[in-house]
PDB file of C-alpha atoms in Angstrom:
ATOM      1  CA  MET A   1      22.478   6.899  -8.806  1.00 67.00           C
ATOM      2  CA  PHE A   2      18.923   5.153  -7.342  1.00 74.00           C
ATOM      3  CA  THR A   3      16.565   8.522  -7.350  1.00 84.00           C
ATOM      4  CA  TRP A   4      15.050   7.675 -10.238  1.00 86.00           C
ATOM      5  CA  THR A   5      14.515   4.366  -8.833  1.00 87.00           C
ATOM      6  CA  GLN A   6      12.600   5.783  -6.030  1.00 86.00           C
ATOM      7  CA  ASN A   7      10.552   8.285  -8.253  1.00 90.00           C
ATOM      8  CA  LEU A   8       9.283   5.455  -9.992  1.00 90.00           C
ATOM      9  CA  ALA A   9       8.045   3.385  -7.094  1.00 89.00           C
ATOM     10  CA  ASP A  10       7.148   6.848  -5.394  1.00 89.00           C
ATOM     11  CA  TRP A  11       4.429   7.303  -8.454  1.00 90.00           C
ATOM     12  CA  LEU A  12       3.904   3.491  -9.210  1.00 89.00           C
ATOM     13  CA  ILE A  13       2.560   3.128  -5.367  1.00 89.00           C
ATOM     14  CA  TYR A  14       1.518   7.214  -4.700  1.00 88.00           C
ATOM     15  CA  SER A  15      -0.095   7.592  -8.351  1.00 89.00           C
ATOM     16  CA  VAL A  16      -0.941   5.124  -9.977  1.00 88.00           C
ATOM     17  CA  PHE A  17      -2.118   2.540  -6.742  1.00 87.00           C
ATOM     18  CA  ASN A  18      -3.701   5.712  -5.043  1.00 87.00           C
ATOM     19  CA  LEU A  19      -2.185   4.562  -1.753  1.00 87.00           C
ATOM     20  CA  ALA A  20      -1.340   7.030   1.004  1.00 87.00           C
ATOM     21  CA  LYS A  21       1.681   7.842   1.993  1.00 81.00           C
ATOM     22  CA  ASP A  22       1.399   7.200   5.667  1.00 81.00           C
ATOM     23  CA  SER A  23      -0.392   3.809   5.214  1.00 88.00           C
ATOM     24  CA  LYS A  24       1.085   0.610   6.044  1.00 86.00           C
ATOM     25  CA  LEU A  25       0.811  -1.276   2.627  1.00 89.00           C
ATOM     26  CA  GLY A  26       1.832   1.726   0.487  1.00 89.00           C
ATOM     27  CA  SER A  27       5.315   1.685   2.397  1.00 89.00           C
ATOM     28  CA  ALA A  28       5.650  -1.786   2.598  1.00 89.00           C
ATOM     29  CA  LEU A  29       5.204  -1.956  -1.904  1.00 92.00           C
ATOM     30  CA  ASN A  30       6.995   1.007  -1.987  1.00 90.00           C
ATOM     31  CA  PHE A  31      10.031  -0.238  -0.397  1.00 88.00           C
ATOM     32  CA  PHE A  32       9.731  -3.727  -2.350  1.00 90.00           C
ATOM     33  CA  ILE A  33       9.518  -2.303  -5.330  1.00 92.00           C
ATOM     34  CA  TYR A  34      12.599   0.432  -4.691  1.00 89.00           C
ATOM     35  CA  ASP A  35      14.592  -2.105  -3.478  1.00 87.00           C
ATOM     36  CA  THR A  36      13.449  -4.834  -6.110  1.00 89.00           C
ATOM     37  CA  ILE A  37      14.996  -2.768  -8.803  1.00 90.00           C
ATOM     38  CA  LYS A  38      17.807  -1.096  -7.267  1.00 87.00           C
ATOM     39  CA  ILE A  39      19.226  -4.967  -5.585  1.00 87.00           C
ATOM     40  CA  PHE A  40      19.109  -6.454  -9.150  1.00 89.00           C
ATOM     41  CA  ILE A  41      21.028  -3.523 -10.858  1.00 89.00           C
ATOM     42  CA  LEU A  42      23.387  -3.617  -8.476  1.00 86.00           C
ATOM     43  CA  LEU A  43      23.313  -7.995  -8.904  1.00 85.00           C
ATOM     44  CA  PHE A  44      23.825  -7.749 -12.547  1.00 88.00           C
ATOM     45  CA  LEU A  45      26.999  -4.986 -12.521  1.00 88.00           C
ATOM     46  CA  ILE A  46      28.557  -6.945  -9.225  1.00 84.00           C
ATOM     47  CA  ILE A  47      28.294 -10.494 -10.249  1.00 83.00           C
ATOM     48  CA  TYR A  48      29.262  -9.702 -13.814  1.00 88.00           C
ATOM     49  CA  ALA A  49      32.195  -7.510 -12.515  1.00 86.00           C
ATOM     50  CA  ILE A  50      33.754  -9.677 -10.199  1.00 79.00           C
ATOM     51  CA  THR A  51      32.472 -13.248 -12.256  1.00 82.00           C
ATOM     52  CA  PHE A  52      35.164 -11.783 -14.629  1.00 86.00           C
ATOM     53  CA  ILE A  53      37.592 -10.943 -11.893  1.00 79.00           C
ATOM     54  CA  ARG A  54      37.853 -14.460 -11.150  1.00 74.00           C
ATOM     55  CA  SER A  55      37.784 -16.119 -14.275  1.00 79.00           C
ATOM     56  CA  PHE A  56      41.592 -15.492 -13.471  1.00 78.00           C
ATOM     57  CA  PHE A  57      41.353 -17.630 -10.053  1.00 69.00           C
ATOM     58  CA  PRO A  58      39.669 -21.168 -11.692  1.00 68.00           C
ATOM     59  CA  PRO A  59      39.406 -24.044  -8.816  1.00 64.00           C
ATOM     60  CA  GLU A  60      42.052 -26.194 -10.518  1.00 67.00           C
ATOM     61  CA  LYS A  61      44.388 -23.125  -9.949  1.00 68.00           C
ATOM     62  CA  THR A  62      43.913 -22.213  -6.582  1.00 70.00           C
ATOM     63  CA  ARG A  63      44.621 -26.181  -5.428  1.00 68.00           C
ATOM     64  CA  LYS A  64      47.849 -25.866  -7.402  1.00 70.00           C
ATOM     65  CA  ILE A  65      48.596 -22.849  -4.880  1.00 72.00           C
ATOM     66  CA  LEU A  66      48.083 -23.715  -1.881  1.00 72.00           C
ATOM     67  CA  ALA A  67      49.755 -27.065  -2.622  1.00 68.00           C
ATOM     68  CA  ASN A  68      52.795 -25.141  -3.515  1.00 66.00           C
ATOM     69  CA  LYS A  69      52.521 -23.281   0.099  1.00 62.00           C
ATOM     70  CA  LYS A  70      51.667 -26.185   2.072  1.00 57.00           C
ATOM     71  CA  GLY A  71      55.092 -26.417   4.135  1.00 56.00           C
ATOM     72  CA  HIS A  72      54.502 -22.516   5.202  1.00 60.00           C
ATOM     73  CA  THR A  73      51.128 -23.866   7.077  1.00 75.00           C
ATOM     74  CA  PHE A  74      50.066 -20.626   8.412  1.00 83.00           C
ATOM     75  CA  LEU A  75      50.692 -18.835   5.437  1.00 85.00           C
ATOM     76  CA  ALA A  76      48.349 -21.596   3.534  1.00 85.00           C
ATOM     77  CA  HIS A  77      45.839 -20.351   5.932  1.00 88.00           C
ATOM     78  CA  ILE A  78      45.902 -17.070   5.293  1.00 89.00           C
ATOM     79  CA  LEU A  79      46.336 -17.694   1.185  1.00 86.00           C
ATOM     80  CA  ALA A  80      43.428 -20.029   1.252  1.00 85.00           C
ATOM     81  CA  ALA A  81      41.313 -17.844   3.018  1.00 87.00           C
ATOM     82  CA  LEU A  82      42.216 -14.893   0.860  1.00 85.00           C
ATOM     83  CA  LEU A  83      41.675 -17.464  -2.428  1.00 80.00           C
ATOM     84  CA  GLY A  84      37.890 -18.726  -1.078  1.00 80.00           C
ATOM     85  CA  ILE A  85      36.343 -14.576  -1.504  1.00 78.00           C
ATOM     86  CA  VAL A  86      37.517 -14.932  -5.425  1.00 72.00           C
ATOM     87  CA  THR A  87      37.616 -18.336  -6.457  1.00 67.00           C
ATOM     88  CA  PRO A  88      33.866 -19.897  -7.338  1.00 58.00           C
ATOM     89  CA  PHE A  89      32.494 -22.082  -5.508  1.00 57.00           C
ATOM     90  CA  CYS A  90      28.447 -23.232  -3.700  1.00 58.00           C
ATOM     91  CA  SER A  91      27.864 -25.987  -2.375  1.00 54.00           C
ATOM     92  CA  CYS A  92      27.567 -28.506  -5.253  1.00 56.00           C
ATOM     93  CA  SER A  93      30.869 -27.763  -5.832  1.00 62.00           C
ATOM     94  CA  ALA A  94      32.129 -28.370  -1.864  1.00 65.00           C
ATOM     95  CA  VAL A  95      32.715 -32.096  -2.286  1.00 68.00           C
ATOM     96  CA  PRO A  96      34.749 -31.873  -5.632  1.00 72.00           C
ATOM     97  CA  LEU A  97      36.833 -29.174  -3.830  1.00 74.00           C
ATOM     98  CA  PHE A  98      37.690 -30.975  -0.717  1.00 76.00           C
ATOM     99  CA  ILE A  99      38.496 -34.152  -2.295  1.00 77.00           C
ATOM    100  CA  GLY A 100      41.067 -32.677  -5.432  1.00 77.00           C
ATOM    101  CA  PHE A 101      42.851 -30.214  -2.000  1.00 78.00           C
ATOM    102  CA  VAL A 102      43.127 -33.694  -0.006  1.00 77.00           C
ATOM    103  CA  GLU A 103      44.625 -35.672  -3.066  1.00 74.00           C
ATOM    104  CA  ALA A 104      46.968 -32.551  -3.305  1.00 73.00           C
ATOM    105  CA  GLY A 105      48.847 -33.073  -0.150  1.00 77.00           C
ATOM    106  CA  ILE A 106      47.088 -29.960   0.876  1.00 83.00           C
ATOM    107  CA  PRO A 107      46.582 -30.215   4.848  1.00 86.00           C
ATOM    108  CA  LEU A 108      43.258 -30.690   6.049  1.00 87.00           C
ATOM    109  CA  GLY A 109      43.517 -27.350   8.288  1.00 88.00           C
ATOM    110  CA  VAL A 110      44.216 -25.265   4.768  1.00 88.00           C
ATOM    111  CA  THR A 111      41.815 -27.081   3.039  1.00 87.00           C
ATOM    112  CA  PHE A 112      39.147 -26.137   6.075  1.00 87.00           C
ATOM    113  CA  SER A 113      39.943 -22.537   6.273  1.00 89.00           C
ATOM    114  CA  TYR A 114      39.049 -22.340   2.493  1.00 85.00           C
ATOM    115  CA  LEU A 115      35.969 -23.959   2.751  1.00 82.00           C
ATOM    116  CA  VAL A 116      34.822 -21.861   5.556  1.00 83.00           C
ATOM    117  CA  ALA A 117      35.844 -18.788   3.810  1.00 84.00           C
ATOM    118  CA  ALA A 118      34.341 -19.623   0.585  1.00 78.00           C
ATOM    119  CA  PRO A 119      31.032 -19.162   1.503  1.00 74.00           C
ATOM    120  CA  MET A 120      31.258 -17.339   4.405  1.00 76.00           C
ATOM    121  CA  VAL A 121      32.915 -14.184   2.334  1.00 80.00           C
ATOM    122  CA  ASN A 122      30.812 -14.037  -0.743  1.00 73.00           C
ATOM    123  CA  GLU A 123      31.565 -12.037  -3.294  1.00 75.00           C
ATOM    124  CA  VAL A 124      28.457 -10.974  -4.307  1.00 76.00           C
ATOM    125  CA  ALA A 125      27.570  -9.913  -0.588  1.00 77.00           C
ATOM    126  CA  LEU A 126      30.621  -7.854  -0.503  1.00 81.00           C
ATOM    127  CA  GLY A 127      29.382  -5.677  -3.393  1.00 82.00           C
ATOM    128  CA  LEU A 128      26.307  -4.977  -1.617  1.00 81.00           C
ATOM    129  CA  LEU A 129      26.854  -4.389   1.603  1.00 83.00           C
ATOM    130  CA  TYR A 130      29.456  -1.826   0.361  1.00 85.00           C
ATOM    131  CA  SER A 131      26.490  -0.417  -2.041  1.00 83.00           C
ATOM    132  CA  LEU A 132      23.793  -0.121   1.075  1.00 80.00           C
ATOM    133  CA  PHE A 133      26.207   0.281   4.461  1.00 83.00           C
ATOM    134  CA  GLY A 134      28.984   1.388   3.026  1.00 85.00           C
ATOM    135  CA  LEU A 135      32.943   0.414   2.858  1.00 87.00           C
ATOM    136  CA  LYS A 136      33.275   0.478   7.345  1.00 85.00           C
ATOM    137  CA  ILE A 137      30.716  -2.679   7.162  1.00 84.00           C
ATOM    138  CA  ALA A 138      31.972  -4.192   4.440  1.00 86.00           C
ATOM    139  CA  LEU A 139      35.570  -4.131   5.884  1.00 87.00           C
ATOM    140  CA  ILE A 140      34.355  -5.598   8.908  1.00 84.00           C
ATOM    141  CA  TYR A 141      31.704  -8.179   6.837  1.00 83.00           C
ATOM    142  CA  ILE A 142      35.020  -9.100   4.997  1.00 88.00           C
ATOM    143  CA  ALA A 143      37.628  -9.096   7.940  1.00 88.00           C
ATOM    144  CA  SER A 144      35.612 -10.911  10.417  1.00 86.00           C
ATOM    145  CA  GLY A 145      35.203 -13.407   7.385  1.00 86.00           C
ATOM    146  CA  GLU A 146      38.222 -13.891   6.838  1.00 91.00           C
ATOM    147  CA  ILE A 147      39.839 -14.641  10.976  1.00 90.00           C
ATOM    148  CA  ILE A 148      36.971 -17.008  11.396  1.00 88.00           C
ATOM    149  CA  ALA A 149      38.177 -18.948   8.165  1.00 89.00           C
ATOM    150  CA  ILE A 150      41.628 -18.962   8.913  1.00 92.00           C
ATOM    151  CA  ILE A 151      41.515 -19.490  13.189  1.00 91.00           C
ATOM    152  CA  SER A 152      38.748 -22.396  12.306  1.00 89.00           C
ATOM    153  CA  GLY A 153      41.411 -24.014   9.873  1.00 90.00           C
ATOM    154  CA  LEU A 154      44.330 -23.935  12.638  1.00 91.00           C
ATOM    155  CA  ILE A 155      41.809 -25.400  15.031  1.00 90.00           C
ATOM    156  CA  LEU A 156      41.067 -27.961  12.662  1.00 88.00           C
ATOM    157  CA  GLY A 157      44.039 -29.050  11.465  1.00 87.00           C
ATOM    158  CA  LYS A 158      46.079 -29.068  15.386  1.00 88.00           C
ATOM    159  CA  LEU A 159      43.153 -31.570  16.344  1.00 88.00           C
ATOM    160  CA  GLY A 160      44.502 -34.304  13.785  1.00 86.00           C
ATOM    161  CA  LEU A 161      41.164 -35.260  12.747  1.00 87.00           C
ATOM    162  CA  GLU A 162      42.013 -36.684   9.285  1.00 86.00           C
ATOM    163  CA  LYS A 163      40.839 -40.356  10.255  1.00 89.00           C
ATOM    164  CA  TYR A 164      37.214 -38.711  10.730  1.00 89.00           C
ATOM    165  CA  VAL A 165      37.735 -38.210   6.320  1.00 88.00           C
ATOM    166  CA  GLU A 166      35.408 -41.034   4.270  1.00 85.00           C
ATOM    167  CA  GLY A 167      38.316 -43.408   3.568  1.00 82.00           C
ATOM    168  CA  TYR A 168      37.408 -43.054   0.137  1.00 79.00           C
ATOM    169  CA  VAL A 169      38.398 -39.704  -0.438  1.00 78.00           C
ATOM    170  CA  TYR A 170      42.750 -40.866   0.269  1.00 74.00           C
ATOM    171  CA  GLU A 171      41.611 -43.692  -2.280  1.00 73.00           C
ATOM    172  CA  ILE A 172      40.680 -40.883  -4.974  1.00 66.00           C
ATOM    173  CA  GLU A 173      43.424 -39.853  -7.503  1.00 57.00           C
ATOM    174  CA  LEU A 174      43.222 -37.303  -9.595  1.00 54.00           C
ATOM    175  CA  ASN A 175      46.088 -37.734 -12.237  1.00 53.00           C
ATOM    176  CA  ASP A 176      46.174 -34.140 -14.173  1.00 53.00           C
ATOM    177  CA  GLU A 177      50.188 -33.886 -13.958  1.00 52.00           C
ATOM    178  CA  GLY A 178      50.992 -32.557 -17.675  1.00 49.00           C
ATOM    179  CA  LEU A 179      47.333 -31.496 -17.968  1.00 50.00           C
ATOM    180  CA  GLU A 180      46.947 -28.271 -19.531  1.00 57.00           C
ATOM    181  CA  ILE A 181      44.574 -25.393 -18.776  1.00 61.00           C
ATOM    182  CA  PRO A 182      43.190 -23.361 -21.310  1.00 71.00           C
ATOM    183  CA  ILE A 183      43.657 -19.838 -20.986  1.00 79.00           C
ATOM    184  CA  PRO A 184      40.431 -18.175 -22.310  1.00 83.00           C
ATOM    185  CA  THR A 185      40.814 -14.873 -24.313  1.00 86.00           C
ATOM    186  CA  LEU A 186      39.322 -11.820 -23.144  1.00 86.00           C
ATOM    187  CA  ASN A 187      35.811 -11.828 -25.339  1.00 90.00           C
ATOM    188  CA  GLU A 188      35.487 -15.000 -23.990  1.00 88.00           C
ATOM    189  CA  ARG A 189      36.254 -14.349 -20.480  1.00 89.00           C
ATOM    190  CA  LEU A 190      33.244 -11.536 -21.113  1.00 90.00           C
ATOM    191  CA  ARG A 191      31.063 -13.619 -22.782  1.00 92.00           C
ATOM    192  CA  ASP A 192      31.112 -16.436 -20.451  1.00 90.00           C
ATOM    193  CA  ALA A 193      30.810 -13.583 -17.418  1.00 88.00           C
ATOM    194  CA  TRP A 194      27.698 -12.774 -19.176  1.00 93.00           C
ATOM    195  CA  VAL A 195      26.617 -16.030 -19.368  1.00 92.00           C
ATOM    196  CA  PHE A 196      27.263 -17.209 -15.967  1.00 85.00           C
ATOM    197  CA  THR A 197      25.835 -13.620 -14.645  1.00 88.00           C
ATOM    198  CA  LEU A 198      22.476 -15.100 -16.325  1.00 91.00           C
ATOM    199  CA  ASP A 199      22.408 -18.570 -14.672  1.00 88.00           C
ATOM    200  CA  LEU A 200      23.570 -17.489 -11.632  1.00 80.00           C
ATOM    201  CA  ILE A 201      20.796 -14.467 -11.426  1.00 87.00           C
ATOM    202  CA  LYS A 202      17.917 -17.139 -12.342  1.00 87.00           C
ATOM    203  CA  LYS A 203      19.281 -19.567  -9.792  1.00 80.00           C
ATOM    204  CA  ILE A 204      18.861 -16.678  -6.915  1.00 79.00           C
ATOM    205  CA  TRP A 205      16.454 -14.415  -7.557  1.00 86.00           C
ATOM    206  CA  ILE A 206      13.506 -16.488  -6.101  1.00 87.00           C
ATOM    207  CA  TYR A 207      15.717 -15.924  -2.867  1.00 81.00           C
ATOM    208  CA  VAL A 208      16.387 -12.569  -3.717  1.00 84.00           C
ATOM    209  CA  VAL A 209      12.861 -11.484  -4.050  1.00 88.00           C
ATOM    210  CA  ILE A 210      11.404 -13.253  -0.244  1.00 86.00           C
ATOM    211  CA  GLY A 211      14.250 -11.496   1.161  1.00 83.00           C
ATOM    212  CA  ILE A 212      12.854  -7.960  -0.137  1.00 86.00           C
ATOM    213  CA  ALA A 213       9.475  -9.035   0.402  1.00 89.00           C
ATOM    214  CA  ILE A 214      10.295 -10.301   4.212  1.00 86.00           C
ATOM    215  CA  GLY A 215      12.183  -6.876   4.122  1.00 84.00           C
ATOM    216  CA  GLY A 216       9.348  -4.670   2.686  1.00 85.00           C
ATOM    217  CA  PHE A 217       6.599  -5.820   5.361  1.00 87.00           C
ATOM    218  CA  MET A 218       8.824  -5.389   7.725  1.00 84.00           C
ATOM    219  CA  HIS A 219       9.341  -2.052   6.603  1.00 83.00           C
ATOM    220  CA  GLY A 220       5.516  -0.727   6.254  1.00 81.00           C
ATOM    221  CA  TRP A 221       4.282  -2.756  10.338  1.00 84.00           C
ATOM    222  CA  ILE A 222       7.608  -3.251  12.042  1.00 82.00           C
ATOM    223  CA  PRO A 223       8.040   0.287  13.817  1.00 78.00           C
ATOM    224  CA  LYS A 224      11.743   1.752  13.951  1.00 75.00           C
ATOM    225  CA  ASP A 225      13.715   0.351  16.812  1.00 76.00           C
ATOM    226  CA  ALA A 226      10.570  -2.078  17.907  1.00 75.00           C
ATOM    227  CA  LEU A 227      13.268  -5.310  17.877  1.00 74.00           C
ATOM    228  CA  ALA A 228      16.091  -3.369  19.614  1.00 73.00           C
ATOM    229  CA  LYS A 229      14.373  -3.970  23.374  1.00 73.00           C
ATOM    230  CA  TYR A 230      14.909  -8.070  21.655  1.00 75.00           C
ATOM    231  CA  ALA A 231      17.556  -8.212  19.328  1.00 79.00           C
ATOM    232  CA  GLY A 232      19.529  -4.865  20.377  1.00 78.00           C
ATOM    233  CA  LYS A 233      22.947  -4.962  22.568  1.00 77.00           C
ATOM    234  CA  SER A 234      21.379  -4.961  25.342  1.00 80.00           C
ATOM    235  CA  ASN A 235      20.654  -8.770  25.272  1.00 85.00           C
ATOM    236  CA  PRO A 236      22.957 -11.288  25.983  1.00 85.00           C
ATOM    237  CA  PHE A 237      21.455 -13.723  23.945  1.00 89.00           C
ATOM    238  CA  ALA A 238      20.241 -12.373  20.937  1.00 89.00           C
ATOM    239  CA  VAL A 239      23.702 -13.330  18.504  1.00 90.00           C
ATOM    240  CA  LEU A 240      23.366 -16.737  19.952  1.00 89.00           C
ATOM    241  CA  VAL A 241      19.620 -17.036  19.210  1.00 87.00           C
ATOM    242  CA  ALA A 242      19.785 -15.498  15.781  1.00 87.00           C
ATOM    243  CA  VAL A 243      22.954 -18.008  14.576  1.00 87.00           C
ATOM    244  CA  LEU A 244      20.637 -21.051  15.637  1.00 85.00           C
ATOM    245  CA  PHE A 245      17.928 -19.469  13.560  1.00 82.00           C
ATOM    246  CA  GLY A 246      20.183 -19.199  10.666  1.00 82.00           C
ATOM    247  CA  ILE A 247      21.920 -22.341  10.325  1.00 78.00           C
ATOM    248  CA  PRO A 248      18.591 -24.369   9.019  1.00 76.00           C
ATOM    249  CA  LEU A 249      17.688 -21.647   6.770  1.00 74.00           C
ATOM    250  CA  TYR A 250      18.463 -21.769   3.198  1.00 67.00           C
ATOM    251  CA  SER A 251      19.302 -18.490   1.058  1.00 66.00           C
ATOM    252  CA  ASN A 252      21.956 -16.912  -0.142  1.00 67.00           C
ATOM    253  CA  ALA A 253      23.842 -14.061   0.570  1.00 69.00           C
ATOM    254  CA  ALA A 254      21.678 -12.109  -2.053  1.00 71.00           C
ATOM    255  CA  GLY A 255      18.744 -13.034  -0.465  1.00 74.00           C
ATOM    256  CA  VAL A 256      19.581 -12.284   2.981  1.00 80.00           C
ATOM    257  CA  ILE A 257      21.173  -8.778   2.525  1.00 80.00           C
ATOM    258  CA  PRO A 258      17.533  -6.638   2.270  1.00 80.00           C
ATOM    259  CA  LEU A 259      16.533  -8.512   5.202  1.00 81.00           C
ATOM    260  CA  VAL A 260      19.602  -7.517   7.260  1.00 83.00           C
ATOM    261  CA  SER A 261      18.812  -4.359   6.097  1.00 82.00           C
ATOM    262  CA  GLU A 262      15.868  -3.972   7.935  1.00 84.00           C
ATOM    263  CA  LEU A 263      16.586  -5.875  11.105  1.00 85.00           C
ATOM    264  CA  THR A 264      18.880  -3.395  11.433  1.00 85.00           C
ATOM    265  CA  ARG A 265      16.305  -0.382  11.091  1.00 82.00           C
ATOM    266  CA  ALA A 266      14.221  -2.412  13.565  1.00 84.00           C
ATOM    267  CA  GLY A 267      16.732  -2.144  16.220  1.00 86.00           C
ATOM    268  CA  VAL A 268      18.795  -5.472  15.479  1.00 87.00           C
ATOM    269  CA  ALA A 269      22.839  -4.408  16.217  1.00 87.00           C
ATOM    270  CA  MET A 270      24.615  -4.980  13.671  1.00 85.00           C
ATOM    271  CA  GLY A 271      26.451  -7.594  14.708  1.00 86.00           C
ATOM    272  CA  THR A 272      23.569  -9.709  15.766  1.00 89.00           C
ATOM    273  CA  ALA A 273      22.530  -9.502  12.089  1.00 87.00           C
ATOM    274  CA  LEU A 274      25.562 -10.190  10.690  1.00 85.00           C
ATOM    275  CA  SER A 275      26.523 -13.274  12.701  1.00 87.00           C
ATOM    276  CA  PHE A 276      22.700 -14.498  10.916  1.00 87.00           C
ATOM    277  CA  MET A 277      23.849 -13.993   7.685  1.00 84.00           C
ATOM    278  CA  MET A 278      26.974 -15.260   8.289  1.00 82.00           C
ATOM    279  CA  ALA A 279      25.390 -18.643   9.684  1.00 84.00           C
ATOM    280  CA  VAL A 280      22.565 -18.790   6.528  1.00 82.00           C
ATOM    281  CA  THR A 281      25.466 -18.652   4.053  1.00 77.00           C
ATOM    282  CA  ALA A 282      28.633 -20.345   5.878  1.00 77.00           C
ATOM    283  CA  LEU A 283      26.637 -23.588   8.000  1.00 81.00           C
ATOM    284  CA  SER A 284      23.721 -23.953   5.343  1.00 74.00           C
ATOM    285  CA  ILE A 285      22.034 -27.217   5.532  1.00 77.00           C
ATOM    286  CA  PRO A 286      22.964 -28.082   1.852  1.00 72.00           C
ATOM    287  CA  GLU A 287      26.183 -27.772   1.933  1.00 74.00           C
ATOM    288  CA  MET A 288      26.358 -29.974   5.423  1.00 82.00           C
ATOM    289  CA  ILE A 289      24.183 -32.982   3.372  1.00 82.00           C
ATOM    290  CA  LEU A 290      26.777 -32.769   0.690  1.00 77.00           C
ATOM    291  CA  LEU A 291      29.992 -32.253   3.415  1.00 81.00           C
ATOM    292  CA  ARG A 292      28.720 -35.548   4.759  1.00 86.00           C
ATOM    293  CA  LYS A 293      29.983 -36.959   1.941  1.00 84.00           C
ATOM    294  CA  VAL A 294      33.433 -37.225   2.762  1.00 85.00           C
ATOM    295  CA  LEU A 295      33.544 -35.955   6.580  1.00 87.00           C
ATOM    296  CA  LYS A 296      32.146 -38.414   9.155  1.00 91.00           C
ATOM    297  CA  PRO A 297      29.794 -37.454  11.698  1.00 91.00           C
ATOM    298  CA  LYS A 298      32.333 -36.472  14.160  1.00 91.00           C
ATOM    299  CA  LEU A 299      34.213 -34.213  12.252  1.00 89.00           C
ATOM    300  CA  LEU A 300      30.850 -32.567  10.399  1.00 89.00           C
ATOM    301  CA  VAL A 301      29.976 -32.383  13.822  1.00 90.00           C
ATOM    302  CA  ILE A 302      32.895 -30.430  14.957  1.00 89.00           C
ATOM    303  CA  PHE A 303      33.167 -27.927  12.113  1.00 85.00           C
ATOM    304  CA  VAL A 304      30.230 -26.759  12.610  1.00 87.00           C
ATOM    305  CA  THR A 305      30.450 -26.580  15.918  1.00 88.00           C
ATOM    306  CA  ILE A 306      33.896 -24.453  15.945  1.00 86.00           C
ATOM    307  CA  VAL A 307      32.638 -22.011  12.517  1.00 85.00           C
ATOM    308  CA  GLY A 308      29.518 -21.334  15.122  1.00 87.00           C
ATOM    309  CA  CYS A 309      31.310 -20.164  17.763  1.00 87.00           C
ATOM    310  CA  GLY A 310      33.568 -18.251  15.706  1.00 86.00           C
ATOM    311  CA  ILE A 311      30.772 -16.448  13.894  1.00 87.00           C
ATOM    312  CA  ILE A 312      28.464 -15.817  17.348  1.00 89.00           C
ATOM    313  CA  PHE A 313      32.140 -14.847  18.883  1.00 86.00           C
ATOM    314  CA  THR A 314      32.249 -11.884  15.908  1.00 84.00           C
ATOM    315  CA  GLY A 315      28.374 -11.140  16.647  1.00 87.00           C
ATOM    316  CA  TYR A 316      29.567 -10.272  19.928  1.00 88.00           C
ATOM    317  CA  MET A 317      32.724  -8.342  19.037  1.00 84.00           C
ATOM    318  CA  PHE A 318      31.275  -6.385  16.316  1.00 81.00           C
ATOM    319  CA  ASN A 319      28.372  -5.308  18.336  1.00 85.00           C
ATOM    320  CA  PHE A 320      31.029  -4.083  20.890  1.00 83.00           C
ATOM    321  CA  ILE A 321      32.718  -2.379  18.539  1.00 79.00           C
ATOM    322  CA  ILE A 322      29.608  -1.005  16.122  1.00 74.00           C
ATOM    323  CA  SER A 323      27.916   2.589  18.067  1.00 57.00           C
TER     324      SER A 323
END
């Protein structure tokens, strides 16, 4: 599918710019041009398709579905984690979603299962991982993210931490009983998906380009397997370091995946690379700052600790599983 992209990159770098094929700069620029075109084509296709699909799962509908299942706790955790994949989510929506879930009487643990799954199991990342790494890695990504979300929610729910939610959250009343949510037509869904795709690309393109640029630098100047000694399976601290390094970074999965691709090429174990990506997407600083508006510091620290431990465990487990 992308043969023409590689041919274009080869022509520009080795014919137009006349750089040597075995040069570090030529290799880095070739990678940058090829991956930039490929990643943005995939982003447009994947975001558009997934946005159309998830137009059938607005946040209001998700809240009502979970409210109906709140008596079946374990099932509600599973359903919350699954709905986190297909419903719209970003850091700016974390607070209103949290308030809406609590107001609807959804247990705190179930709410956290959703809040963990929504950013961690990113549908765009899933599509890109499948396109770049294949079905096995994509399935590992989605399974590990869902398991972390469910277990994290179950643990948080058992700890009885409701007193560490800011008091005003319980005082807010969302009066939407009897309010009908208009059902968009097919044309409206298609148009809205296109508008959302363009808007999202405008917001994330810089992170994608930065990720590809870093990947291009690694491709040109860092030899294959150069990092195996430091971040391969043999290093027992590699996953821990990757998670701690990923937490303070602010990016999105689309921007991190090109970097993940080059990290694995340079010898970083796949579980380590995936745990780095999960830490960046699930425990980003902007999301934590916004969640602090509804969570007291103790609960926020507990939330980050449990999710972080889950990501670390997953990284080690898949480093052991994946050959």
